[in-house]
Amino acid sequence: MPQDIAAKKFQPVPGKAVIYIVRPGVDSFNAGPLSLSGVGPIATHQGTYYRWEVEPGMRSMETAGASLSVVTINARAGQLYFVLHTVTGGLRSGLGNAWLQRIDEQTGRRMVSAAQHL
């Protein structure tokens, strides 16, 4: 996939910030709904990532499910940010808890490199 190859080069975008939201390869099989400021809802899945190019400024991500988790980033142009999205729950029990956490760039790059683009 050309979009996946380009995203995994981790290139900044002139005048914009890039936020990678990544799900671990080992967590719930359930989809993880997220609300992204200015974009609307998306759903991540086990072992996937989403590359979000944004204008500079405050950007928020919010989970859905049994618990609420919010991460807000003051996005600066030319910067890369990485957010881990973890989901619990099973096929029978449905979506359980979901949370978001900023992670360091080295960990984020490693996780995104092993994941598939949404």
Tab-separated table of C-alpha atoms in Angstrom, residues 36-91:
chain	number	residue	atom	x	y	z
A	36	LEU	CA	-10.662	13.197	16.898
A	37	SER	CA	-11.116	16.965	17.102
A	38	GLY	CA	-11.944	18.345	13.700
A	39	VAL	CA	-12.121	14.924	12.005
A	40	GLY	CA	-14.898	13.016	13.709
A	41	PRO	CA	-14.973	9.392	14.720
A	42	ILE	CA	-12.595	6.662	13.589
A	43	ALA	CA	-12.163	3.091	14.818
A	44	THR	CA	-8.823	1.428	15.354
A	45	HIS	CA	-8.274	-2.319	15.392
A	46	GLN	CA	-5.679	-4.618	16.921
A	47	GLY	CA	-2.291	-4.008	15.230
A	48	THR	CA	-3.319	-0.919	13.234
A	49	TYR	CA	-2.382	2.748	13.195
A	50	TYR	CA	-3.833	6.010	11.937
A	51	ARG	CA	-1.720	8.918	10.652
A	52	TRP	CA	-3.409	12.223	11.378
A	53	GLU	CA	-1.997	15.373	9.746
A	54	VAL	CA	-3.184	18.477	11.596
A	55	GLU	CA	-2.826	22.230	11.586
A	56	PRO	CA	-0.791	23.540	14.536
A	57	GLY	CA	-2.737	24.033	17.752
A	58	MET	CA	-4.560	22.018	20.384
A	59	ARG	CA	-5.773	18.629	19.171
A	60	SER	CA	-7.761	16.167	21.269
A	61	MET	CA	-8.453	12.462	21.010
A	62	GLU	CA	-11.156	10.810	23.124
A	63	THR	CA	-12.039	7.135	23.555
A	64	ALA	CA	-15.463	5.538	23.663
A	65	GLY	CA	-16.429	2.545	25.745
A	66	ALA	CA	-16.846	1.758	29.432
A	67	SER	CA	-14.257	4.388	30.341
A	68	LEU	CA	-13.322	7.809	29.021
A	69	SER	CA	-9.736	8.676	28.189
A	70	VAL	CA	-8.604	11.935	26.624
A	71	VAL	CA	-5.224	13.022	25.297
A	72	THR	CA	-4.663	16.604	24.207
A	73	ILE	CA	-1.591	17.636	22.238
A	74	ASN	CA	-0.419	21.160	21.560
A	75	ALA	CA	0.638	20.242	18.029
A	76	ARG	CA	3.528	22.201	16.546
A	77	ALA	CA	4.293	22.381	12.840
A	78	GLY	CA	6.979	19.976	11.684
A	79	GLN	CA	6.651	17.717	14.748
A	80	LEU	CA	5.670	14.037	15.049
A	81	TYR	CA	3.610	12.762	17.978
A	82	PHE	CA	2.714	9.207	18.981
A	83	VAL	CA	-0.311	8.056	20.980
A	84	LEU	CA	-0.955	4.495	22.145
A	85	HIS	CA	-4.602	3.380	21.997
A	86	THR	CA	-5.267	0.301	24.124
A	87	VAL	CA	-8.609	-1.521	24.228
A	88	THR	CA	-9.882	-4.299	26.490
A	89	GLY	CA	-12.895	-6.549	26.136
A	90	GLY	CA	-13.758	-9.812	24.485
A	91	LEU	CA	-15.918	-11.201	21.734
